[in-house]
mmCIF file of C-alpha atoms in Angstrom:
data_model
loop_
_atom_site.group_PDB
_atom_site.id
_atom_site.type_symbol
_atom_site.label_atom_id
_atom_site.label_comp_id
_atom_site.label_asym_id
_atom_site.label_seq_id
_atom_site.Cartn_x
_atom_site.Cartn_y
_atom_site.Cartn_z
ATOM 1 C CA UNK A 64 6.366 -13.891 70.387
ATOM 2 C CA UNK A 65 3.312 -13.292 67.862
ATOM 3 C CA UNK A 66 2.196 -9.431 67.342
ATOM 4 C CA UNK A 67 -0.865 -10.216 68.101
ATOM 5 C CA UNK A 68 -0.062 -11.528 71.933
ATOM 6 C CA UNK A 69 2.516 -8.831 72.379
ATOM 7 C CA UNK A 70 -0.155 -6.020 71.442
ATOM 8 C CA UNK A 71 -2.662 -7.318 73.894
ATOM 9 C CA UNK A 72 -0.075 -6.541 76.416
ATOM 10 C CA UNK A 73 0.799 -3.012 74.985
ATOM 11 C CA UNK A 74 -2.643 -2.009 75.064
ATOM 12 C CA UNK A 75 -3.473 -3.445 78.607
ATOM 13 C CA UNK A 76 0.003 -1.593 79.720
ATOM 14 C CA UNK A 77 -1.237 1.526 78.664
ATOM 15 C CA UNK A 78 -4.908 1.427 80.184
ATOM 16 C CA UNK A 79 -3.617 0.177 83.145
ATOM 17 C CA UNK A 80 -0.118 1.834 83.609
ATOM 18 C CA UNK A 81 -0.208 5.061 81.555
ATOM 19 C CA UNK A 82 -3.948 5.856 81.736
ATOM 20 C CA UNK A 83 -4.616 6.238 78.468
ATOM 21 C CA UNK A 84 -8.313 7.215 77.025
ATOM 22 C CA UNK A 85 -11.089 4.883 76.030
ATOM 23 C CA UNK A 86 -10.822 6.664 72.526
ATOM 24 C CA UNK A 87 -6.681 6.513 72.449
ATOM 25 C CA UNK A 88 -7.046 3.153 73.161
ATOM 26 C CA UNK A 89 -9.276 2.230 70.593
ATOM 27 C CA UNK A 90 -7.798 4.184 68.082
ATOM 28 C CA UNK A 91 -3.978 2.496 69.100
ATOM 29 C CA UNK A 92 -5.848 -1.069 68.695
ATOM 30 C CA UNK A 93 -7.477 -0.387 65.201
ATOM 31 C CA UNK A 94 -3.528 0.995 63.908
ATOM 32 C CA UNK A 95 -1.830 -1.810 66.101
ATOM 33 C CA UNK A 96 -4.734 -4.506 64.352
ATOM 34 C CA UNK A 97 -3.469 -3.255 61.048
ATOM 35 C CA UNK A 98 0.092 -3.953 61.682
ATOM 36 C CA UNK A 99 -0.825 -7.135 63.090
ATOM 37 C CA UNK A 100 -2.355 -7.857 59.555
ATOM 38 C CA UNK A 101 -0.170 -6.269 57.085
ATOM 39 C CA UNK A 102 3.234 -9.162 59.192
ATOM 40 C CA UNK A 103 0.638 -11.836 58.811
ATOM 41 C CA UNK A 104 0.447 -11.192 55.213
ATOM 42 C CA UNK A 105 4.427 -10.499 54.754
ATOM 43 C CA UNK A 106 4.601 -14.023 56.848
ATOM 44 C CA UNK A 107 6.419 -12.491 60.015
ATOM 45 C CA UNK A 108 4.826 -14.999 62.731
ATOM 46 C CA UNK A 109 6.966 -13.491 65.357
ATOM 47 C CA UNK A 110 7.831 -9.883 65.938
ATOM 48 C CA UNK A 111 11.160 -11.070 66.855
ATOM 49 C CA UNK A 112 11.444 -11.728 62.315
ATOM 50 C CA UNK A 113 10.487 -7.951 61.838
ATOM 51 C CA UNK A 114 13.470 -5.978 60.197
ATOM 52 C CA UNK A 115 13.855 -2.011 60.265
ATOM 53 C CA UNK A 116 13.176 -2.751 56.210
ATOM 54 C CA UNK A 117 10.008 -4.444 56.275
ATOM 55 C CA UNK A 118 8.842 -0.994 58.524
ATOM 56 C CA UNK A 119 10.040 0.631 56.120
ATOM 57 C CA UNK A 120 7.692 -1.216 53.540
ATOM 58 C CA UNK A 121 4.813 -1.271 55.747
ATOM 59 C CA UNK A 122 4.681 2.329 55.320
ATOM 60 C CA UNK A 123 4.969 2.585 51.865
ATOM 61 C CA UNK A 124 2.434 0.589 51.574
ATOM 62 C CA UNK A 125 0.337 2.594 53.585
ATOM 63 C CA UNK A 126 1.223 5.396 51.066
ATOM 64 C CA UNK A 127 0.278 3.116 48.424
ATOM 65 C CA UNK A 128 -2.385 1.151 49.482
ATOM 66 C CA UNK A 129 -2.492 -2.548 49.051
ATOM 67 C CA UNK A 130 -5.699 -5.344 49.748
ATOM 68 C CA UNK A 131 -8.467 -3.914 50.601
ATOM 69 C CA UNK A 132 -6.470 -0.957 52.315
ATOM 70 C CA UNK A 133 -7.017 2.764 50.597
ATOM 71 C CA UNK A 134 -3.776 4.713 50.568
ATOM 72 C CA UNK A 135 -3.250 6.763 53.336
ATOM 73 C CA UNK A 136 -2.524 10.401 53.773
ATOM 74 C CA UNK A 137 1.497 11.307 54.669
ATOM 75 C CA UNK A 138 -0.074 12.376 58.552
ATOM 76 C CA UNK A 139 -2.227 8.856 58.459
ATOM 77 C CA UNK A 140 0.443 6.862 57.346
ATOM 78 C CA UNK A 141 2.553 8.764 59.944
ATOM 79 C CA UNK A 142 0.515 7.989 63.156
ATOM 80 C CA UNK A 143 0.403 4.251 62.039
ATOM 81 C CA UNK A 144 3.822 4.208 62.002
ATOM 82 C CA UNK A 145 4.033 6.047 65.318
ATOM 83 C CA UNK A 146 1.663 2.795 67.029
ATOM 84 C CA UNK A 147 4.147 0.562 65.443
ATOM 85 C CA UNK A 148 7.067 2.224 66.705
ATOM 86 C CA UNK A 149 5.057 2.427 70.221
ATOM 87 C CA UNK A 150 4.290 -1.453 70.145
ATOM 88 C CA UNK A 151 8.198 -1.853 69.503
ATOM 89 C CA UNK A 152 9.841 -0.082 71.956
ATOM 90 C CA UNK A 153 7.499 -1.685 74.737
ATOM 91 C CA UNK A 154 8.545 -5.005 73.519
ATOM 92 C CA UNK A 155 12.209 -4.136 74.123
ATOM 93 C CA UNK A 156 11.216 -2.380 77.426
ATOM 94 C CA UNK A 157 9.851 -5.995 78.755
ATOM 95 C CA UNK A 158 12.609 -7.984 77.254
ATOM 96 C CA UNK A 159 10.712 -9.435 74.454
ATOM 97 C CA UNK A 160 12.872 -8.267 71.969
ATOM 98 C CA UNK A 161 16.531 -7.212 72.179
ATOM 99 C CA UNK A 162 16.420 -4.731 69.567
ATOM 100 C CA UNK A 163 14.084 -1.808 68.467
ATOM 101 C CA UNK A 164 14.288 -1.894 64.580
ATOM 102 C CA UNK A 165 11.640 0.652 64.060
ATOM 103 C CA UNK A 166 13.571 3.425 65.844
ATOM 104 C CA UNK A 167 14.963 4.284 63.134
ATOM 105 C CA UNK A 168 12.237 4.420 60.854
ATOM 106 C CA UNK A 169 11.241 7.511 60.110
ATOM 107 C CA UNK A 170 7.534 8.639 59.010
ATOM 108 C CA UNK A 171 6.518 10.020 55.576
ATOM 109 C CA UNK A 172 6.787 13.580 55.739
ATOM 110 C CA UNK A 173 3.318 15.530 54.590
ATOM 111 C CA UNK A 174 3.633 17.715 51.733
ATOM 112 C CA UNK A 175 6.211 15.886 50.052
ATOM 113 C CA UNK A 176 3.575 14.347 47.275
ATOM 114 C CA UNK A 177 3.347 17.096 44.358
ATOM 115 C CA UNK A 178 -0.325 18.361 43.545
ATOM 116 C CA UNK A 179 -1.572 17.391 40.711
ATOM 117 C CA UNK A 180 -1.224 19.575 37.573
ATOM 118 C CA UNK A 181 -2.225 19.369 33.688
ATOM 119 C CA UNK A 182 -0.107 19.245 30.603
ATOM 120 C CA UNK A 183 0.748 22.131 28.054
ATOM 121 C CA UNK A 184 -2.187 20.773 26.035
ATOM 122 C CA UNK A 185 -4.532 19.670 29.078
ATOM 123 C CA UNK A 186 -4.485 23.394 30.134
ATOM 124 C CA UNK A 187 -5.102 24.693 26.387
ATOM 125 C CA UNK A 188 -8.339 21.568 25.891
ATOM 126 C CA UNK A 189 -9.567 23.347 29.574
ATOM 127 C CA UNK A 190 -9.084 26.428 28.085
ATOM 128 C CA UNK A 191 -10.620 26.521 24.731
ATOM 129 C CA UNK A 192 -13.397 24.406 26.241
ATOM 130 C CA UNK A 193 -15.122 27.494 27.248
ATOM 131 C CA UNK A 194 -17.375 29.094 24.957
ATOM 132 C CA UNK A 195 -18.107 32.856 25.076
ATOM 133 C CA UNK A 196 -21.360 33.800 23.798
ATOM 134 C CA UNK A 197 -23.202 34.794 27.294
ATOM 135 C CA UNK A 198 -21.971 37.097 29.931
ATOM 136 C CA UNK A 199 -21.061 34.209 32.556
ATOM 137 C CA UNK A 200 -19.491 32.555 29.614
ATOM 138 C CA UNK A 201 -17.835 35.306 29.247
ATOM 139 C CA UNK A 202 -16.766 35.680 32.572
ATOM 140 C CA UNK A 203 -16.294 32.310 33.011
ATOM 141 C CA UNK A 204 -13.577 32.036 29.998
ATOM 142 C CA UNK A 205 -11.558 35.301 32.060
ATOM 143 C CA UNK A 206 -11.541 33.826 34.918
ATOM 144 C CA UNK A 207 -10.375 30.779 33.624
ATOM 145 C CA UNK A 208 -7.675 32.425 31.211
ATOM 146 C CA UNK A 209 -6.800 34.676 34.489
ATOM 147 C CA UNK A 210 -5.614 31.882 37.114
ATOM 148 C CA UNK A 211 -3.620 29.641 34.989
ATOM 149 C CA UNK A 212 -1.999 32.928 33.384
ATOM 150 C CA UNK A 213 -1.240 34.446 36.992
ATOM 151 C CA UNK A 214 -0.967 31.651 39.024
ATOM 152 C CA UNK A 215 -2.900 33.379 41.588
ATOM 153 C CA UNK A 216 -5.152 31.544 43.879
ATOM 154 C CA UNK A 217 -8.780 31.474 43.507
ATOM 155 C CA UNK A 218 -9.655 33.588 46.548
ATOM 156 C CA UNK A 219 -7.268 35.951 45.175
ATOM 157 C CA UNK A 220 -8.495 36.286 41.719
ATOM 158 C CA UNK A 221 -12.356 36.341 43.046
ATOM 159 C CA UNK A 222 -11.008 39.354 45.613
ATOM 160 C CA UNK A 223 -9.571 41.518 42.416
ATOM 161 C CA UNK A 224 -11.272 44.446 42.184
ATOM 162 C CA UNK A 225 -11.729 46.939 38.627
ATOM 163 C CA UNK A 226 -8.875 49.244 39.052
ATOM 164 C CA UNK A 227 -6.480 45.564 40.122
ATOM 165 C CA UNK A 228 -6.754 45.107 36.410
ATOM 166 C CA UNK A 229 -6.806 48.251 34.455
ATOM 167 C CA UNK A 230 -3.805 50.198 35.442
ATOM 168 C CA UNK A 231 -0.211 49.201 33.494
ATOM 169 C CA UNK A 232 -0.525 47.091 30.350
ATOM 170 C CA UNK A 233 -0.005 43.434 31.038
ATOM 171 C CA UNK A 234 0.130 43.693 34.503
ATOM 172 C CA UNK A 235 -2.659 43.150 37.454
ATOM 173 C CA UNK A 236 -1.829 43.843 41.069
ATOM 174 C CA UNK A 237 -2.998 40.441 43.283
ATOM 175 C CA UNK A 238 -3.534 40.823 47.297
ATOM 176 C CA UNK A 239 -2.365 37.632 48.739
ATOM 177 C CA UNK A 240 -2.297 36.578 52.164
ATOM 178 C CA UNK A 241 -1.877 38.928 54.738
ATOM 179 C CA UNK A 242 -2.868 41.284 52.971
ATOM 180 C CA UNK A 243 0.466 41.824 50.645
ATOM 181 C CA UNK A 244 0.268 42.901 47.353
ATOM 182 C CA UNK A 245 2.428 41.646 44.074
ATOM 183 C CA UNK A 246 2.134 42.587 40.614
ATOM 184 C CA UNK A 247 1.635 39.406 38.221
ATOM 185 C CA UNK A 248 2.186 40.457 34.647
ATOM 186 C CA UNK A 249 -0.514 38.207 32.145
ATOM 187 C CA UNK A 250 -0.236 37.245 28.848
ATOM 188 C CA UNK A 251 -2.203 38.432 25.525
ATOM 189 C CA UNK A 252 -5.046 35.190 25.811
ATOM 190 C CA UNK A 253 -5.694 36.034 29.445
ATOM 191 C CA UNK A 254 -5.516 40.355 28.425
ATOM 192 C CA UNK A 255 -7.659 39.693 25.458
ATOM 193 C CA UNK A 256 -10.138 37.412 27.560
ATOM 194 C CA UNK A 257 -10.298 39.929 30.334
ATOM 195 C CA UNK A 258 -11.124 43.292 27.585
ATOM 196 C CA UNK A 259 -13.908 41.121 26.024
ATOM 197 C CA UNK A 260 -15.510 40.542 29.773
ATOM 198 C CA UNK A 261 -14.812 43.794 30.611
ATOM 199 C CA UNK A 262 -17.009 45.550 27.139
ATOM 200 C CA UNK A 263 -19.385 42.909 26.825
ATOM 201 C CA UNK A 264 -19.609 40.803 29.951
ATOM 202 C CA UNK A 265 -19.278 42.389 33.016
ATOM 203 C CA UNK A 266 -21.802 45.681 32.234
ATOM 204 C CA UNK A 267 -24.858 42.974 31.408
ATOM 205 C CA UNK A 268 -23.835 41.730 34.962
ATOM 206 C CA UNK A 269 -23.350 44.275 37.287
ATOM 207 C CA UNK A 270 -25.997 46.277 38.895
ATOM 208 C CA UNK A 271 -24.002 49.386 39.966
ATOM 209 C CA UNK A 272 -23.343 48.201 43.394
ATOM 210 C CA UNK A 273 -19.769 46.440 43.339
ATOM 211 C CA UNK A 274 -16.041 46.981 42.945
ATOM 212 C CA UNK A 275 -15.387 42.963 42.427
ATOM 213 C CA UNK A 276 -13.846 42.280 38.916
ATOM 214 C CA UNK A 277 -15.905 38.616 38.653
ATOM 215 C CA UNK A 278 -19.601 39.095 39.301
ATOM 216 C CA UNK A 279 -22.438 37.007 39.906
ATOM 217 C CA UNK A 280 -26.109 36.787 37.759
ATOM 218 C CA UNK A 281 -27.220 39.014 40.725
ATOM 219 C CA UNK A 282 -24.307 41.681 39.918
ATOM 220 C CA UNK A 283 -22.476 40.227 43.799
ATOM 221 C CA UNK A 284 -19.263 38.888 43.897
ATOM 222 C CA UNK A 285 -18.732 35.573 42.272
ATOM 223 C CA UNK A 286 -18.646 33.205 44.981
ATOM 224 C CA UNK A 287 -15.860 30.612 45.809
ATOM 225 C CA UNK A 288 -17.986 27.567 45.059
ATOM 226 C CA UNK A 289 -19.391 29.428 41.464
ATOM 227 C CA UNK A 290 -15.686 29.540 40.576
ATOM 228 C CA UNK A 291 -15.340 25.800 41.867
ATOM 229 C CA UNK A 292 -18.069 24.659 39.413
ATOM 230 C CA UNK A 293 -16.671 27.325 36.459
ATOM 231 C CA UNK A 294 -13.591 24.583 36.730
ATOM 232 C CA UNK A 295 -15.546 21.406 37.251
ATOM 233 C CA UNK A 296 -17.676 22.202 33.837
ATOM 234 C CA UNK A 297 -14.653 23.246 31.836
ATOM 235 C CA UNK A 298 -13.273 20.255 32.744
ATOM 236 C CA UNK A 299 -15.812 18.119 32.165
ATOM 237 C CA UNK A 300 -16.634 19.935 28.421
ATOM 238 C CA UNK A 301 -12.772 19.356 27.893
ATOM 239 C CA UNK A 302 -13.010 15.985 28.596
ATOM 240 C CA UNK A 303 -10.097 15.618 30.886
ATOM 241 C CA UNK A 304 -10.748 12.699 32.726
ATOM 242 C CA UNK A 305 -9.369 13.778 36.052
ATOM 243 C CA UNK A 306 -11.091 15.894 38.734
ATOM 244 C CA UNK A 307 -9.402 18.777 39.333
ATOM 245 C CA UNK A 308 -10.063 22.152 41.307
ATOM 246 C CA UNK A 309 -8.937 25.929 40.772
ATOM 247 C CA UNK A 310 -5.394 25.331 42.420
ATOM 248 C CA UNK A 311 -4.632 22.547 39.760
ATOM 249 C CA UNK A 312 -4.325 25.918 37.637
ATOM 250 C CA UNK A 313 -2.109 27.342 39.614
ATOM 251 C CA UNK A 314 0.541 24.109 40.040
ATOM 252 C CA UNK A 315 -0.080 23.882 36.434
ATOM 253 C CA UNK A 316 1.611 27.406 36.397
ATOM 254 C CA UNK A 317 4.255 26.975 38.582
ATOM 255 C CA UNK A 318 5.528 23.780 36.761
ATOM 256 C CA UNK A 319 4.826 24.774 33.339
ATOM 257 C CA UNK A 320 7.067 28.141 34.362
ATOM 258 C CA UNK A 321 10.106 25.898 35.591
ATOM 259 C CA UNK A 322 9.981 23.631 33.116
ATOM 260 C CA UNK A 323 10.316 26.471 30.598
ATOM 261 C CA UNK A 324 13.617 27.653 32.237
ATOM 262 C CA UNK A 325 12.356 30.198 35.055
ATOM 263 C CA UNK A 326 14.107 30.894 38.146
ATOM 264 C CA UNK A 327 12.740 29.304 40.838
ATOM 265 C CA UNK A 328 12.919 32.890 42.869
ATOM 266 C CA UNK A 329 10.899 34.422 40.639
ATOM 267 C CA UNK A 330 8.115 31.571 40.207
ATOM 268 C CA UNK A 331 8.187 32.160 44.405
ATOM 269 C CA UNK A 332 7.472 36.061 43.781
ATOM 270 C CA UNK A 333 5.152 35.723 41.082
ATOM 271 C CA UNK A 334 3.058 32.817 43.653
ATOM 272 C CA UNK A 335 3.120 35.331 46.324
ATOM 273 C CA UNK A 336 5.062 32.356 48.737
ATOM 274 C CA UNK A 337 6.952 34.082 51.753
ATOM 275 C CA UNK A 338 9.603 31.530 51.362
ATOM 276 C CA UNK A 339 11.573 30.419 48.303
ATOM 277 C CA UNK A 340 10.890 26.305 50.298
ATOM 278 C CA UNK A 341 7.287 26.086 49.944
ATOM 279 C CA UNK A 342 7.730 26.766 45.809
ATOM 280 C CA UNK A 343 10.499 24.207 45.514
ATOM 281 C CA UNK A 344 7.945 21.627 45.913
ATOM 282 C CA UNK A 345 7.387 22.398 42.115
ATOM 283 C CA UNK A 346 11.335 21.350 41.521
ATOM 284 C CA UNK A 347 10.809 18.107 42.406
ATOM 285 C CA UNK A 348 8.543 17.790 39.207
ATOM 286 C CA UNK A 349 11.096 19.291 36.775
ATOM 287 C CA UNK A 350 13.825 16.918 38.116
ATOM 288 C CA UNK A 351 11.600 13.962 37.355
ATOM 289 C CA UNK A 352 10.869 15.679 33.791
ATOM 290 C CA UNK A 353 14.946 16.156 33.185
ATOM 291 C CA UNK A 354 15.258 12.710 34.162
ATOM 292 C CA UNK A 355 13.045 11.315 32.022
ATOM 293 C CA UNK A 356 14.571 13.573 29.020
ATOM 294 C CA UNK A 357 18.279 12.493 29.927
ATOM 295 C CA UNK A 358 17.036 8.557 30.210
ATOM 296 C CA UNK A 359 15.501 8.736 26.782
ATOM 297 C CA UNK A 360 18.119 10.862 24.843
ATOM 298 C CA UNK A 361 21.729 9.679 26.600
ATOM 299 C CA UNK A 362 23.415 7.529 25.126
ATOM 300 C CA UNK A 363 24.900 5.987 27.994
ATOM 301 C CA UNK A 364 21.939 6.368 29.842
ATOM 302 C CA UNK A 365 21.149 2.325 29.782
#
């Protein structure tokens, strides 16, 4: 029978037999449409031709994006699936088909694409982009230097206060989420960048009536979207070619940690993650790079 005749009768089953919404419905018939599409394309005529494999490519291409289609987010991609899988089993249910090959397709899981992070050298371009001559560029080059030595998120690094960064050498105390604290040592660039702000920066700025460490031409608290734009110029002086945002800084971290040999547990403390599984996401990205080394330098890699 032809998807399209068979989804006509899924979506008149529903309205009339399950009840569904005027706004289900029409969202069920724009996903369903698209299915109908991407078989006409793959030249299933009949959804009795469709194989648990060509679901399975239908929703990578989803992922991907192919035509005129725009790749879809994981939980997109997901729901798509989830009308296809719908349109399926009702076929079976009616004895149109005698099998349900898209049972056992699964959806994409969200999350499971790495952010996007910046080479060794991206990160020192973004870096020595800055220049420090003014007291926001002076601030600007800190904060900079600060998140992609600490890893620490941006709301975190915008809520340090003056005594988070002058007590032990080397060492700043970050407030993450929930209000738990962690200690993030820094290196000399980001130390040096912070002492400079600190003498000749931060006094032009402040007005006497705030703790915060990054302040604002109005001596207030730097604001979330300053520090947003503090990135976007950088990046744009640098010459990058990519858009990237103040957590790119922070994945940059993470990875650039693993792939110099750190343990994995103490790239999870140093993040401030309450569980070691949300920081193995990073992993994934030094697997790829080991591959990549062992394909290129094995002998019997080919």
């Amino acid at each position: 029978m032809r998807p399209g005749d068979v989804v006509k009768l899924w979506l008149n089953h529903l309205a009339v037999e399950r009840g569904r919404s005027a706004n289900t419905l029409r969202n069920y018939r724009r996903d369903a449409q698209r299915y109908v599409d991407w078989l006409a394309q793959s030249g299933r005529r009949d959804l009795g031709e469709v194989t648990s494999l060509d679901l399975e490519a239908y929703v990578a291409d989803l992922r991907r994006g192919y035509g005129d289609c725009a790749p879809l987010a994981a939980s997109s991609a997901a729901r798509a699936l989830t009308v296809a899988r719908g349109l399926h089993r009702f076929a079976v249910a009616e004895g149109l088909l005698t099998a349900d090959v898209a049972a056992a397709v699964h959806p994409p899981r969200a999350g499971e694409k790495l952010p996007d992070t910046l080479s060794i050298d991206e990160v020192a371009a973004l870096l020595d982009s800055c220049p420090a001559d003014t007291p926001t560029q002076l601030r600007d080059k800190a904060l900079l230097e600060l998140l992609y030595a600490s890893g620490a998120r941006v709301s975190e690094a915008l809520a340090l206060n003056l005594d988070d960064v002058t007590g032990d050498e080397g060492v700043i105390t970050v407030t993450g989420k929930g209000g738990k604290q962690r200690l993030v040592p820094v290196g000399a660039a980001a130390r040096a960048a912070l002492d400079v702000y600190l003498v000749r920066g931060r006094p032009a700025l402040a007005n006497g009536t705030s703790h915060a460490l990054f302040l604002n031409k109005r001596g207030g608290a730097l604001s979330r979207q300053s520090a947003w734009m503090v990135i976007k110029d950088a990046a744009e002086r640098a010459r990058l070619g990519k858009d990237i945002s103040p957590h790119t800084l922070r994945h940059s971290f993470a990875t650039h940690l693993l792939e110099g040999g750190a343990d994995v547990r103490t790239v999870q403390e140093l993040l401030g993650h309450s569980s070691v599984t949300t920081t193995q996401i990073y992993t994934h990205v030094t697997a790829e790079n080991l591959r990549e080394v062992w394909a290129s330098a094995h002998p019997r890699s080919r």
